[in-house]
């Protein structure tokens, strides 16, 4: 991968020339949300770039479709398919390369460069997609096992179906927010004494607000109702990936989840990172998933072994006092099920997947405690303190705590990452 002429692109930037993610911005001169890409500490305003006379010459796949970069979300662009995404990413890389053969378009065009290449700090990021449906899976094996041991013991940690199918549930798309959006502590029904013989809940603020470190997958091409997506074809239906924090209220969850699963304990907020990293940008970081020794049904058998990605993930907590502690470091390879398998299972009965739909991986944890993707695991079910900088402790989140999730892969100068996925807990509203 060649270098870029764009100034001040740090070797550690997650937005190297090898990446070229897509997002939605507003600027001081254009308050209408529209498409952009990221390079180093800058954004490339694609709506402005689309106004150049040579735009369709540089992006032939967008002839007659120049409007996609003026839309308030990336759905129209995603719907064009992975071939177009690949060509557009490649063309942007060429424009921004130090070896570009079209320097007159942007590098040497002072007027356009000043309008189209903007500091990231000067723009506002928005949700990248119009998300119609959200499904959260449970593909993180180590998390599933650790939580199962906590509640059922090691002999019954995993339910009998776990290694046979990608377990999932339907989430709430209306409460998906972009990084930086404050998260209100939810109210709900909770049991103050779960061991009491007579179960009598109260209604009030959750005492056990938690995080879930996940990877999100965004659907590109839809399928028709009644037509399943084959696992071998599923890659063609993927637009890209985001970081995802599935905020969870564990005390509300404990009381409500039997028999139909989580409801109010999950539907109050889910945060995603603002930049969508295209599937092609992650190709070189493929690796094997966690081994599943259970014979699979034919529709879940993939033709390749490297079905997941080795993305370095980390979680920081910043207290209201301003102290920051990294509480978890793990890898996205700690999944037993791949996104193509999730898509194949989701659509098995004919469910239509639509452009912009979001799939969550489920909590990603590694095999050792320091790689846990939730406070539930780090605190051993709320029984042990998590030590923070300055001798502070947590078992679950307090008001004012800020969670930051980061993810990237690749060597310095060619790093591919997502930026940050941030949320701050705010005090519950009085009932």
Tab-separated table of C-alpha atoms in Angstrom:
chain	number	residue	atom	x	y	z
A	1	UNK	CA	0.000	0.000	0.000
A	2	UNK	CA	1.481	3.367	-1.042
A	3	UNK	CA	1.533	6.441	1.210
A	4	UNK	CA	-0.865	9.370	1.024
A	5	UNK	CA	-0.257	13.021	0.193
A	6	UNK	CA	-2.797	14.037	2.847
A	7	UNK	CA	-0.848	15.796	5.627
A	8	UNK	CA	-0.349	14.564	9.191
A	9	UNK	CA	-1.591	10.994	8.793
A	10	UNK	CA	-0.080	9.271	11.820
A	11	UNK	CA	1.333	5.770	11.395
A	12	UNK	CA	-1.003	4.709	14.208
A	13	UNK	CA	-4.113	6.280	12.694
A	14	UNK	CA	-6.932	3.755	12.209
A	15	UNK	CA	-7.845	5.664	9.055
A	16	UNK	CA	-4.856	4.917	6.838
A	17	UNK	CA	-5.010	4.710	3.064
A	18	UNK	CA	-5.580	0.970	3.531
A	19	UNK	CA	-8.941	1.657	5.177
A	20	UNK	CA	-11.232	4.272	3.556
A	21	UNK	CA	-14.377	3.874	5.679
A	22	UNK	CA	-17.669	5.644	4.990
A	23	UNK	CA	-19.815	7.783	7.271
A	24	UNK	CA	-22.375	10.591	7.406
A	25	UNK	CA	-21.373	14.153	8.354
A	26	UNK	CA	-22.651	17.690	8.599
A	27	UNK	CA	-20.326	20.656	8.231
A	28	UNK	CA	-20.359	24.359	9.044
A	29	UNK	CA	-21.208	25.127	5.418
A	30	UNK	CA	-23.642	22.266	4.805
A	31	UNK	CA	-26.076	21.335	7.624
A	32	UNK	CA	-27.674	18.570	5.541
A	33	UNK	CA	-26.292	15.124	6.490
A	34	UNK	CA	-24.283	13.581	3.652
A	35	UNK	CA	-21.539	11.059	2.909
A	36	UNK	CA	-17.845	11.302	3.678
A	37	UNK	CA	-14.791	9.117	4.048
A	38	UNK	CA	-11.951	9.310	6.567
A	39	UNK	CA	-8.203	9.632	6.005
A	40	UNK	CA	-5.979	10.261	9.012
A	41	UNK	CA	-7.349	13.179	11.014
A	42	UNK	CA	-9.315	14.472	8.005
A	43	UNK	CA	-12.590	13.647	6.303
A	44	UNK	CA	-13.145	13.682	2.566
A	45	UNK	CA	-16.519	15.262	1.835
A	46	UNK	CA	-17.893	13.009	-0.914
A	47	UNK	CA	-20.850	15.268	-1.661
A	48	UNK	CA	-18.451	18.091	-2.498
A	49	UNK	CA	-16.231	15.740	-4.487
A	50	UNK	CA	-19.247	14.576	-6.497
A	51	UNK	CA	-19.532	18.084	-7.904
A	52	UNK	CA	-16.215	17.811	-9.756
A	53	UNK	CA	-16.434	17.638	-13.548
A	54	UNK	CA	-14.394	14.424	-13.660
A	55	UNK	CA	-16.360	12.652	-10.915
A	56	UNK	CA	-18.034	10.057	-13.144
A	57	UNK	CA	-14.764	9.522	-15.001
A	58	UNK	CA	-13.074	8.633	-11.710
A	59	UNK	CA	-16.123	6.742	-10.393
A	60	UNK	CA	-17.675	5.075	-13.479
A	61	UNK	CA	-19.765	2.778	-11.283
A	62	UNK	CA	-21.647	5.848	-10.028
A	63	UNK	CA	-22.742	7.229	-13.396
A	64	UNK	CA	-26.350	8.293	-12.892
A	65	UNK	CA	-26.016	7.570	-9.192
A	66	UNK	CA	-24.041	10.629	-8.076
A	67	UNK	CA	-26.871	11.447	-5.672
A	68	UNK	CA	-25.925	8.609	-3.304
A	69	UNK	CA	-23.356	10.822	-1.585
A	70	UNK	CA	-25.938	13.570	-0.986
A	71	UNK	CA	-28.282	11.268	0.931
A	72	UNK	CA	-28.688	11.552	4.751
A	73	UNK	CA	-27.568	7.924	5.159
A	74	UNK	CA	-25.465	5.341	3.312
A	75	UNK	CA	-28.356	3.010	2.433
A	76	UNK	CA	-28.517	3.962	-1.254
A	77	UNK	CA	-24.752	3.493	-1.593
A	78	UNK	CA	-24.852	0.176	0.303
A	79	UNK	CA	-27.626	-1.101	-1.961
A	80	UNK	CA	-25.374	-0.747	-5.026
A	81	UNK	CA	-23.522	-3.901	-4.018
A	82	UNK	CA	-20.095	-5.000	-2.991
A	83	UNK	CA	-18.576	-4.637	-6.474
A	84	UNK	CA	-19.426	-0.930	-6.540
A	85	UNK	CA	-18.212	-0.462	-2.949
A	86	UNK	CA	-14.907	-2.078	-3.916
A	87	UNK	CA	-14.447	0.132	-6.996
A	88	UNK	CA	-15.352	3.356	-5.160
A	89	UNK	CA	-12.960	2.577	-2.307
A	90	UNK	CA	-10.192	1.822	-4.789
A	91	UNK	CA	-10.823	5.091	-6.681
A	92	UNK	CA	-10.665	7.112	-3.450
A	93	UNK	CA	-7.429	5.368	-2.507
A	94	UNK	CA	-6.027	6.339	-5.902
A	95	UNK	CA	-7.069	9.990	-5.484
A	96	UNK	CA	-5.471	10.190	-2.040
A	97	UNK	CA	-2.314	8.257	-2.917
A	98	UNK	CA	1.023	10.050	-3.124
A	99	UNK	CA	1.375	8.307	-6.479
A	100	UNK	CA	-1.967	9.443	-7.881
A	101	UNK	CA	-2.103	9.900	-11.645
A	102	UNK	CA	-4.931	12.405	-11.252
A	103	UNK	CA	-3.352	15.110	-9.068
A	104	UNK	CA	-5.353	17.850	-10.781
A	105	UNK	CA	-8.623	16.529	-9.348
A	106	UNK	CA	-7.859	17.013	-5.646
A	107	UNK	CA	-4.205	17.087	-4.578
A	108	UNK	CA	-3.256	20.076	-6.745
A	109	UNK	CA	-6.732	21.641	-6.797
A	110	UNK	CA	-6.489	24.145	-3.946
A	111	UNK	CA	-10.092	25.335	-4.200
A	112	UNK	CA	-11.637	21.849	-4.114
A	113	UNK	CA	-9.182	20.560	-1.518
A	114	UNK	CA	-10.106	23.322	0.925
A	115	UNK	CA	-13.803	22.524	0.516
A	116	UNK	CA	-13.610	18.718	0.422
A	117	UNK	CA	-10.743	17.813	2.776
A	118	UNK	CA	-11.761	18.907	6.262
A	119	UNK	CA	-10.389	18.302	9.764
A	120	UNK	CA	-12.425	15.594	11.516
A	121	UNK	CA	-12.805	17.839	14.553
A	122	UNK	CA	-14.677	20.392	12.426
A	123	UNK	CA	-17.510	18.061	11.368
A	124	UNK	CA	-20.336	16.364	13.222
A	125	UNK	CA	-20.870	12.620	12.770
A	126	UNK	CA	-24.316	11.029	12.445
A	127	UNK	CA	-25.759	7.527	12.298
A	128	UNK	CA	-24.338	6.112	9.074
A	129	UNK	CA	-27.385	4.013	8.160
A	130	UNK	CA	-31.150	4.046	8.293
A	131	UNK	CA	-31.470	0.885	10.357
A	132	UNK	CA	-34.827	-0.800	9.899
A	133	UNK	CA	-34.129	-3.948	11.884
A	134	UNK	CA	-31.578	-5.027	14.476
A	135	UNK	CA	-30.779	-8.601	15.496
A	136	UNK	CA	-28.324	-9.391	18.271
A	137	UNK	CA	-26.617	-12.767	18.248
A	138	UNK	CA	-24.727	-14.685	20.944
A	139	UNK	CA	-21.718	-15.888	18.929
A	140	UNK	CA	-19.018	-15.017	21.490
A	141	UNK	CA	-18.241	-18.474	22.860
A	142	UNK	CA	-16.140	-17.421	25.865
A	143	UNK	CA	-18.786	-14.933	27.015
A	144	UNK	CA	-21.590	-17.459	26.590
A	145	UNK	CA	-19.649	-20.070	28.535
A	146	UNK	CA	-18.544	-17.721	31.344
A	147	UNK	CA	-22.048	-16.352	31.907
A	148	UNK	CA	-23.490	-19.862	31.695
A	149	UNK	CA	-21.097	-21.086	34.385
A	150	UNK	CA	-22.106	-18.135	36.537
A	151	UNK	CA	-25.796	-19.048	36.480
A	152	UNK	CA	-25.931	-22.790	35.729
A	153	UNK	CA	-22.510	-24.240	36.574
A	154	UNK	CA	-19.886	-25.646	34.189
A	155	UNK	CA	-21.819	-28.811	33.350
A	156	UNK	CA	-24.774	-26.847	31.948
A	157	UNK	CA	-23.041	-23.601	30.949
A	158	UNK	CA	-24.135	-23.789	27.312
A	159	UNK	CA	-27.675	-24.599	26.274
A	160	UNK	CA	-27.952	-27.744	24.078
A	161	UNK	CA	-28.653	-25.653	20.961
A	162	UNK	CA	-25.598	-23.373	21.282
A	163	UNK	CA	-23.203	-25.327	19.061
A	164	UNK	CA	-25.925	-26.258	16.566
A	165	UNK	CA	-27.133	-22.782	15.548
A	166	UNK	CA	-26.287	-19.081	15.960
A	167	UNK	CA	-28.556	-18.038	18.837
A	168	UNK	CA	-30.055	-14.559	18.434
A	169	UNK	CA	-32.960	-12.307	19.354
A	170	UNK	CA	-34.689	-9.351	17.745
A	171	UNK	CA	-33.465	-6.030	19.153
A	172	UNK	CA	-34.841	-2.509	18.985
A	173	UNK	CA	-33.651	-0.415	16.016
A	174	UNK	CA	-35.212	2.829	17.283
A	175	UNK	CA	-32.739	3.124	20.174
A	176	UNK	CA	-29.552	2.624	18.134
A	177	UNK	CA	-27.476	5.790	18.451
A	178	UNK	CA	-24.175	7.048	17.083
A	179	UNK	CA	-21.028	7.306	19.185
A	180	UNK	CA	-21.051	10.259	21.572
A	181	UNK	CA	-24.786	10.158	22.288
A	182	UNK	CA	-25.485	10.253	26.072
A	183	UNK	CA	-27.053	7.097	27.505
A	184	UNK	CA	-29.840	7.541	30.061
A	185	UNK	CA	-29.824	5.003	32.920
A	186	UNK	CA	-33.026	2.999	32.424
A	187	UNK	CA	-35.845	2.493	34.875
A	188	UNK	CA	-37.426	-0.922	35.118
A	189	UNK	CA	-38.727	-3.715	37.287
A	190	UNK	CA	-36.006	-5.291	39.451
A	191	UNK	CA	-35.776	-7.738	42.329
A	192	UNK	CA	-33.776	-6.310	45.203
A	193	UNK	CA	-33.629	-9.777	46.786
A	194	UNK	CA	-33.622	-12.477	44.084
A	195	UNK	CA	-33.231	-15.171	46.766
A	196	UNK	CA	-36.482	-14.300	48.568
A	197	UNK	CA	-39.132	-17.026	48.505
A	198	UNK	CA	-41.819	-14.564	47.488
A	199	UNK	CA	-40.662	-12.633	44.422
A	200	UNK	CA	-41.714	-9.003	44.763
A	201	UNK	CA	-40.163	-6.537	42.317
A	202	UNK	CA	-39.829	-2.789	42.653
A	203	UNK	CA	-39.718	-0.233	39.870
A	204	UNK	CA	-36.752	2.100	39.756
A	205	UNK	CA	-33.358	2.884	38.191
A	206	UNK	CA	-31.197	-0.068	37.209
A	207	UNK	CA	-28.378	-0.650	39.700
A	208	UNK	CA	-26.478	-2.881	37.266
A	209	UNK	CA	-25.930	-1.040	33.980
A	210	UNK	CA	-23.369	-2.926	31.911
A	211	UNK	CA	-21.625	-2.887	28.550
A	212	UNK	CA	-21.318	-5.512	25.848
A	213	UNK	CA	-18.348	-5.335	23.501
A	214	UNK	CA	-19.546	-6.377	20.048
A	215	UNK	CA	-18.908	-6.127	16.338
A	216	UNK	CA	-21.800	-5.009	14.162
A	217	UNK	CA	-22.442	-6.126	10.583
A	218	UNK	CA	-24.511	-4.028	8.145
A	219	UNK	CA	-26.518	-5.577	5.323
A	220	UNK	CA	-26.016	-4.292	1.780
A	221	UNK	CA	-28.079	-6.206	-0.771
A	222	UNK	CA	-31.492	-7.454	0.406
A	223	UNK	CA	-33.102	-10.819	-0.259
A	224	UNK	CA	-36.707	-11.416	-1.195
A	225	UNK	CA	-39.152	-12.706	1.379
A	226	UNK	CA	-39.247	-16.485	1.204
A	227	UNK	CA	-35.760	-16.740	-0.343
A	228	UNK	CA	-33.001	-17.762	2.106
A	229	UNK	CA	-29.430	-16.518	1.666
A	230	UNK	CA	-26.897	-19.331	1.242
A	231	UNK	CA	-23.933	-19.192	3.602
A	232	UNK	CA	-21.615	-19.215	0.564
A	233	UNK	CA	-23.428	-16.184	-0.893
A	234	UNK	CA	-23.771	-14.209	2.335
A	235	UNK	CA	-20.566	-12.197	1.865
A	236	UNK	CA	-22.139	-10.502	-1.146
A	237	UNK	CA	-24.920	-9.223	1.131
A	238	UNK	CA	-22.521	-7.499	3.584
A	239	UNK	CA	-21.795	-3.772	3.308
A	240	UNK	CA	-19.370	-3.391	6.206
A	241	UNK	CA	-18.769	-3.401	9.932
A	242	UNK	CA	-18.998	-1.109	12.971
A	243	UNK	CA	-18.113	-1.333	16.644
A	244	UNK	CA	-21.164	-1.916	18.813
A	245	UNK	CA	-21.911	-1.477	22.524
A	246	UNK	CA	-25.111	-3.253	23.498
A	247	UNK	CA	-25.825	-1.489	26.793
A	248	UNK	CA	-27.503	-3.854	29.253
A	249	UNK	CA	-29.339	-3.510	32.574
A	250	UNK	CA	-28.494	-6.798	34.277
A	251	UNK	CA	-30.929	-6.520	37.187
A	252	UNK	CA	-33.842	-5.748	34.872
A	253	UNK	CA	-32.680	-8.577	32.610
A	254	UNK	CA	-32.557	-11.137	35.431
A	255	UNK	CA	-36.207	-10.537	36.327
A	256	UNK	CA	-37.693	-10.257	32.845
A	257	UNK	CA	-35.804	-12.614	30.536
A	258	UNK	CA	-37.737	-15.821	31.303
A	259	UNK	CA	-39.441	-17.061	29.166
A	260	UNK	CA	-39.036	-14.863	26.063
A	261	UNK	CA	-35.602	-13.303	26.555
A	262	UNK	CA	-34.386	-9.733	27.211
A	263	UNK	CA	-36.716	-6.782	26.639
A	264	UNK	CA	-36.457	-3.494	28.575
A	265	UNK	CA	-33.028	-4.536	29.852
A	266	UNK	CA	-31.661	-4.132	26.314
A	267	UNK	CA	-33.955	-1.834	24.369
A	268	UNK	CA	-32.983	1.457	26.018
A	269	UNK	CA	-29.790	1.998	23.982
A	270	UNK	CA	-27.255	0.487	21.599
A	271	UNK	CA	-24.269	2.576	20.478
A	272	UNK	CA	-22.387	2.094	17.201
A	273	UNK	CA	-19.249	3.745	15.844
A	274	UNK	CA	-19.862	6.344	13.109
A	275	UNK	CA	-17.567	4.947	10.392
A	276	UNK	CA	-18.535	1.843	8.409
A	277	UNK	CA	-15.426	-0.161	7.543
A	278	UNK	CA	-16.057	-1.917	4.241
A	279	UNK	CA	-15.888	-5.696	4.141
A	280	UNK	CA	-13.053	-5.547	1.586
A	281	UNK	CA	-10.889	-3.464	3.934
A	282	UNK	CA	-10.897	-6.337	6.442
A	283	UNK	CA	-10.208	-9.179	3.998
A	284	UNK	CA	-6.507	-9.463	4.836
A	285	UNK	CA	-7.294	-9.895	8.543
A	286	UNK	CA	-9.376	-13.044	8.181
A	287	UNK	CA	-8.703	-15.958	10.511
A	288	UNK	CA	-10.345	-19.101	11.846
A	289	UNK	CA	-13.279	-18.945	14.232
A	290	UNK	CA	-13.326	-20.868	17.516
A	291	UNK	CA	-13.528	-24.564	16.703
A	292	UNK	CA	-16.996	-26.061	16.813
A	293	UNK	CA	-16.776	-29.840	17.130
A	294	UNK	CA	-20.517	-30.319	16.641
A	295	UNK	CA	-21.473	-31.531	13.133
A	296	UNK	CA	-23.285	-28.671	11.425
A	297	UNK	CA	-26.457	-28.689	9.378
A	298	UNK	CA	-25.631	-28.345	5.674
A	299	UNK	CA	-26.979	-24.795	5.384
A	300	UNK	CA	-24.395	-23.594	7.956
A	301	UNK	CA	-21.359	-25.249	6.318
A	302	UNK	CA	-19.069	-22.618	4.804
A	303	UNK	CA	-16.590	-23.433	2.067
A	304	UNK	CA	-13.771	-21.504	3.760
A	305	UNK	CA	-12.140	-21.766	7.170
A	306	UNK	CA	-11.096	-18.125	7.712
A	307	UNK	CA	-14.586	-16.858	8.444
A	308	UNK	CA	-13.920	-14.251	11.175
A	309	UNK	CA	-11.551	-11.286	11.611
A	310	UNK	CA	-8.645	-10.724	13.975
A	311	UNK	CA	-9.439	-7.161	15.081
A	312	UNK	CA	-7.737	-5.836	18.212
A	313	UNK	CA	-10.444	-4.564	20.570
A	314	UNK	CA	-10.164	-2.594	23.793
A	315	UNK	CA	-12.515	-0.989	26.303
A	316	UNK	CA	-11.724	2.070	28.451
A	317	UNK	CA	-13.732	3.476	31.331
A	318	UNK	CA	-13.349	7.130	32.323
A	319	UNK	CA	-14.753	8.068	35.706
A	320	UNK	CA	-16.463	11.401	36.485
A	321	UNK	CA	-13.182	12.395	38.168
A	322	UNK	CA	-11.435	12.134	34.793
A	323	UNK	CA	-9.370	8.997	35.428
A	324	UNK	CA	-9.164	6.465	32.579
A	325	UNK	CA	-8.537	2.722	32.852
A	326	UNK	CA	-8.357	0.124	30.087
A	327	UNK	CA	-10.503	-2.682	31.493
A	328	UNK	CA	-10.465	-5.131	28.587
A	329	UNK	CA	-8.346	-6.082	25.574
A	330	UNK	CA	-9.383	-8.914	23.294
A	331	UNK	CA	-9.860	-9.895	19.637
A	332	UNK	CA	-12.907	-10.234	17.426
A	333	UNK	CA	-11.668	-13.700	16.427
A	334	UNK	CA	-13.246	-15.055	19.641
A	335	UNK	CA	-16.477	-15.982	17.868
A	336	UNK	CA	-17.832	-19.475	17.251
A	337	UNK	CA	-20.224	-18.330	14.540
A	338	UNK	CA	-19.394	-16.097	11.553
A	339	UNK	CA	-21.596	-13.350	10.142
A	340	UNK	CA	-22.270	-15.377	6.954
A	341	UNK	CA	-23.548	-18.188	9.188
A	342	UNK	CA	-25.694	-15.711	11.130
A	343	UNK	CA	-27.143	-14.375	7.870
A	344	UNK	CA	-27.802	-17.887	6.534
A	345	UNK	CA	-29.582	-18.876	9.753
A	346	UNK	CA	-31.491	-15.577	10.044
A	347	UNK	CA	-32.895	-15.969	6.529
A	348	UNK	CA	-33.366	-19.773	6.650
A	349	UNK	CA	-37.141	-19.539	7.028
A	350	UNK	CA	-37.392	-16.875	4.330
A	351	UNK	CA	-36.962	-13.758	6.487
A	352	UNK	CA	-36.139	-10.772	4.241
A	353	UNK	CA	-32.930	-8.963	5.169
A	354	UNK	CA	-33.065	-5.317	4.110
A	355	UNK	CA	-30.378	-2.812	3.224
A	356	UNK	CA	-29.173	-1.152	6.427
A	357	UNK	CA	-30.202	-3.964	8.763
A	358	UNK	CA	-27.782	-4.394	11.660
A	359	UNK	CA	-26.544	-7.689	13.104
A	360	UNK	CA	-24.669	-7.757	16.410
A	361	UNK	CA	-22.110	-10.475	17.070
A	362	UNK	CA	-22.931	-10.848	20.734
A	363	UNK	CA	-20.440	-10.044	23.480
A	364	UNK	CA	-16.848	-10.768	22.460
A	365	UNK	CA	-14.679	-12.079	25.286
A	366	UNK	CA	-11.387	-13.934	25.247
A	367	UNK	CA	-10.442	-17.065	27.191
A	368	UNK	CA	-8.944	-15.201	30.185
A	369	UNK	CA	-10.647	-12.714	32.566
A	370	UNK	CA	-8.758	-9.612	31.378
A	371	UNK	CA	-10.238	-10.222	27.903
A	372	UNK	CA	-13.846	-10.089	29.093
A	373	UNK	CA	-16.245	-7.969	27.053
A	374	UNK	CA	-18.679	-7.157	29.883
A	375	UNK	CA	-18.582	-5.943	33.473
A	376	UNK	CA	-20.754	-8.939	34.368
A	377	UNK	CA	-17.774	-11.175	33.642
A	378	UNK	CA	-15.097	-8.818	34.969
A	379	UNK	CA	-16.908	-8.515	38.325
A	380	UNK	CA	-17.803	-12.228	38.512
A	381	UNK	CA	-21.512	-11.477	38.407
A	382	UNK	CA	-21.217	-8.336	40.546
A	383	UNK	CA	-19.412	-10.138	43.376
A	384	UNK	CA	-15.904	-8.703	42.922
A	385	UNK	CA	-14.529	-5.188	42.470
A	386	UNK	CA	-12.911	-4.138	39.208
A	387	UNK	CA	-9.896	-2.033	40.157
A	388	UNK	CA	-9.575	1.280	38.348
A	389	UNK	CA	-6.896	3.952	38.217
A	390	UNK	CA	-6.555	5.918	41.449
A	391	UNK	CA	-7.870	3.060	43.651
A	392	UNK	CA	-11.413	3.541	42.409
A	393	UNK	CA	-13.553	0.447	41.849
A	394	UNK	CA	-16.581	-0.639	39.832
A	395	UNK	CA	-18.853	-3.636	39.607
A	396	UNK	CA	-21.289	-1.937	37.244
A	397	UNK	CA	-21.468	1.575	35.789
A	398	UNK	CA	-22.085	4.735	37.789
A	399	UNK	CA	-23.646	7.944	36.504
A	400	UNK	CA	-21.041	9.999	34.684
A	401	UNK	CA	-18.928	7.017	33.622
A	402	UNK	CA	-17.777	7.156	29.999
A	403	UNK	CA	-17.148	3.950	28.051
A	404	UNK	CA	-14.923	4.045	24.973
A	405	UNK	CA	-14.524	1.049	22.666
A	406	UNK	CA	-11.778	0.980	20.023
A	407	UNK	CA	-10.921	-1.553	17.356
A	408	UNK	CA	-8.191	-1.758	14.719
A	409	UNK	CA	-5.880	-4.148	12.903
A	410	UNK	CA	-2.823	-4.025	10.659
A	411	UNK	CA	0.696	-2.702	10.959
A	412	UNK	CA	1.687	0.948	11.527
A	413	UNK	CA	1.044	3.054	8.456
A	414	UNK	CA	-1.544	0.592	7.159
A	415	UNK	CA	-3.914	0.320	10.071
A	416	UNK	CA	-7.594	-0.360	9.477
A	417	UNK	CA	-9.861	0.711	12.306
A	418	UNK	CA	-13.223	2.059	13.346
A	419	UNK	CA	-12.364	5.068	15.479
A	420	UNK	CA	-14.203	5.228	18.774
A	421	UNK	CA	-17.567	4.031	20.074
A	422	UNK	CA	-18.362	6.243	23.075
A	423	UNK	CA	-21.225	6.604	25.512
A	424	UNK	CA	-21.669	8.413	28.845
A	425	UNK	CA	-24.147	7.212	31.474
A	426	UNK	CA	-26.609	9.886	32.612
A	427	UNK	CA	-28.864	9.832	35.684
A	428	UNK	CA	-32.207	8.052	35.339
A	429	UNK	CA	-35.302	10.196	35.001
A	430	UNK	CA	-37.457	10.353	38.153
A	431	UNK	CA	-40.642	8.270	37.959
